[in-house]
Amino acid sequence: MALLVDIFGYLSVILHGFVIVTQSMMLGGLLFLTFLLHPLSSRLSQGEMLERRVVRLTRWSAWGLLLSELATTALQVSVLMSTVDLPFTNVMQASFAVAGSIKMLCALLIALCLGQRSMATPLPRALLLLAGLVELAAATATTHAYARLDHNALLMAVEGLHQFGAAIWIGAIPSFVLVLRHLQDVDSLRRVGVRFSRMSMLGVACILLSGITMWVFYVGDLPGFYGTAYGVMVGAKVAMFIGLLGLGLGNFLVTERLRKGRDASVTRMRRFAEVEIGIGFTIFFAAASLTSVPPAVDLTTDRVSLHEIAVRNAPAWPRLSSPDHDTLAISQLQTQLDQDAARDHQVAQAATTPGSGILPPRNAEDIAWSEYNHHWAGIFVLLIGFMALLSRAGVRWARHWPLLFLLMAAFLLLRSDPEVWPLGQEGWWVAWRDVEVAQHRFFVLLIILFATFEWSVRTGRLKSERAAWVFPLLVAVGGAMLLTHSHQISNVKDQMLIELTHTPLALAGVAAGWARWLELRLPGRGGRVAGYVWPACFMLIGVILLWYREA
């Protein structure tokens, strides 16, 4: 168990992301039913059917929250019992376990009791909302606010407001899209659109108010914003939040036209709302990642200065030649261990133990090896973006650009982790214990999957419309997962400077994925523009990778 602590730490971030997603969908669905759909149901065409579908979606979200919270709590309890040797009953008295248990009980109550009958009666409806409120309060006990020594009550209230705003806006959008999908008459669209627009504005106001307050208490100043991992992740959330506001503004204009009795594109509103769901869920995973790093105000040393950022990102020619594998730190250490063991007639020890939590040695050749990998990956991605633009412009042979992804996947699988088979001493399976190796393999798998689907779609081997959605969805998921990517580097400043490169890569990946989604789903000029945006995002990713440096 002790060997798996590292990868469990990464898994806890992923599971926490699922907890936030399902919690927001459950609370958002509950609020959508209570304040929008149920009051309007009798005045909507097919109102009863719509209510039944949203109830089902909200109930499934509650089950999802129950399962993801159960997995998260079980993981944390297991690791705690293993690392500090405490009995189960003692660990279950810890605040995170108590909060997790309350969240699971509330989710179970909502999953079992939510229905059209309970929504039709005031008292059961109020009790369901109360269960949602208790769940929200328990969720704030697992945030940074609970552990603060100063302004504890204020920050917990602000965290609750932040999560409430996310639920009423992002969490309710799946219900909104579900309803839009089945509404046909303009009057019903106008009623639902206008009321959801008001709910969204309330959610945005809650997020803005709480976000500014948390910035003051958790980030503090400008150096904390650009000089710490917490600040950079907050910056990523802010960038995606601004993107959401742009999409929300587009939908607000549509609802205003509908309210005034003018023609408006409901299809565009649906497609924008779909993208809002994707970017909103990405923000939730970024928020989960934030819980794994200390607030910027607590990191008063080892911050990165603007000068260090400028020096690290000064223009430099890409590294196109690789150092020898034998010159890497682990290879040299293993050679030394082998020689010592041979001299003493003993079995040689392994230079590293995957997942042990002990950082492997690292020298200048390791840095050169990593930069070489990133720079060649940049060349691949730059070529892919350029060929995708040519394909968009009508150059027929360029439609085979997804095959370049397969070459890149093979390159990354071979070179990303030089200490692992086939280049290194560590076996293929045992290396899964190393969180960085596991993440690299996950990204390689994603690349292979979306490249295969996209090439099959473009060459006519797959004709299903849904097969074409695989590429944008996996690219967007890859971008989201990159926000949780970590490197095991002992130097906090080095880790931070690498984070500054990976965060723009993640944002460009998310933008590329959802722009391709709009190209496929949004007819007319909007779709055509999106068709040029996502290859440009790929080319930007290629340039960032070519710019990448670790020293």
Steps between C-alpha positions, in 0.01 A plus 500: 500500500781743586639466148173624354470823697626712211258368240221507757569871543440553129193275505355699790512815282322322215237354733449836666437644155224245445358588844478869406344421160231269639431723798446802275276303263294368792459839667457678165233251391318541830501880468403480132202281587391710797534850362461454124351183364235415761348851509496513117409137437125558451571776245753304294429261219587152631568651843432177690733299279777760538465499877526121502822511297666767715399313816669190358817695411516655848444164665785345298720792602421426865600136451817619327581725795440214742738268315774756432491625861511140624807433286668823613435438870604135476823602329585759762410269788712218355805721450465655846466160670804377308725801559427586866390154617167610649197269541199545273272636775747776587552602137124521443484770771721731292324805356539391135341160578211656693439754220521224238248288690254790524537569127433137417192487725357816340569367149332170590196683639465709184552200271231299678242772566521724195207449263217683330274441800751641747558801274124563481456536879648798689624316812691216326638756256625714789653195670686407183638853478599476867687175427680679217588787734640262763706325232637836387592591858680167545686560172643827635658299784732334246637828363795719595259721695440238770873478579562875521587637841375852424163610354389137503123565512512771232704284260273197549198719415684631194594145390135400535392798293759411234376142472138616501573739211674222305203267558228745400688596181728218378331216684156593362610532135466122426135526609460813286647325192278199561191720505607703194546178306129418531339844485365598161265799538642850530289595802635210708856577389455861600365412847778250579778707343414821680463338842821297466682813389400665830609195699835504318554867579439425868754218478756725330450767769559241777816373328637850442435617857643187661787474250620854569480438876697175472760674283555749784533232770671217305715679239557834668720689257629501143820297571278235659298492178782450250763351731321198653330187368181603680500838328561347156211257546278790607610679182396195294160501670460872433588456130241225460246701700543790256442255212181384670385858543547554124288195418245603764480847346426341162216302654373804689468689169301209355259494794460879481404472132252227588357707785442791262327270252778510240659212311804341663713189450398247764748254349784737578375533859499119536848461355644778714336342806664166413839668489422676829448158657839378375696807608309518829588141585863575412491782754373251758803275441728803527327580830564142617867542408511822703417305816831311463718811525528752786346847456744756364495707822652202684789466253711799600832347385603329175272721295598557137587857409417676173874508424524120536196455275654730239837320515341155470286607204766693310508395132726201433547268204318164545710207616497248212775264615463264793755412769597134534286291730812388689570858608168541688519513879308177560707310243822616663371415847389155383840439342668590829265271697566214257877542534480513881281190510733312263796588716323380817346195325149619585183569307491859376238734639269694266593865461137605556185346640187609310238663722727510805461876530879543482592734218742346246840664441515757222789663316549736205466213252156416641392858435637484146317167446168649613541818293583291191176305552291815536658671199443206265145469631462870412613432143245220469214717633600800289494281188164353603345844540641618167378191313157534663482856365600373154231233524247766599607700195429200274841330459391135480820316603523712815195321646738225618645734764369284795763236409767740625344462845574127492866569427507751784336248738768240418772761553359605839442143618861415424669810640277661766632280780857390422526301824218270383500209254608484216778756562532470878533244776144518636243253374190607307244399763682605816548851357124560524561576868675820396242777464697683231541185291129420539406851383732481199347166396149637546581788264653260245183290510287811446713600199470155342123492554414839357748467212350165400143626513574826318696333220222241457240777484694714253574211266140376507570177691269614778183671382319543833447861605582407859835350397605851394432624854770275647788719381379830649384338823829318560704809412294702749537225764875490437518876555301468822720217627811705423382744765549218751837392353791497744875458478706351781762768534652585835556866414172687559604784270579261215164331548330837492682614183398177325142554621506840328560318169254216550206722599487688164531161326199376694294811423586481129405129500164574661437781249598275206272218609192717545566703185506174300175404678341824380627441146318167498184608681443863410377568145579816306766763550565416865593142415726611214686743724544229764647280225795740473530564873589149616789440253635839608481379862704192401762719336514711815555183705783406265667838546468479880659154496785625279549780754507258795804505724584347836813700578 
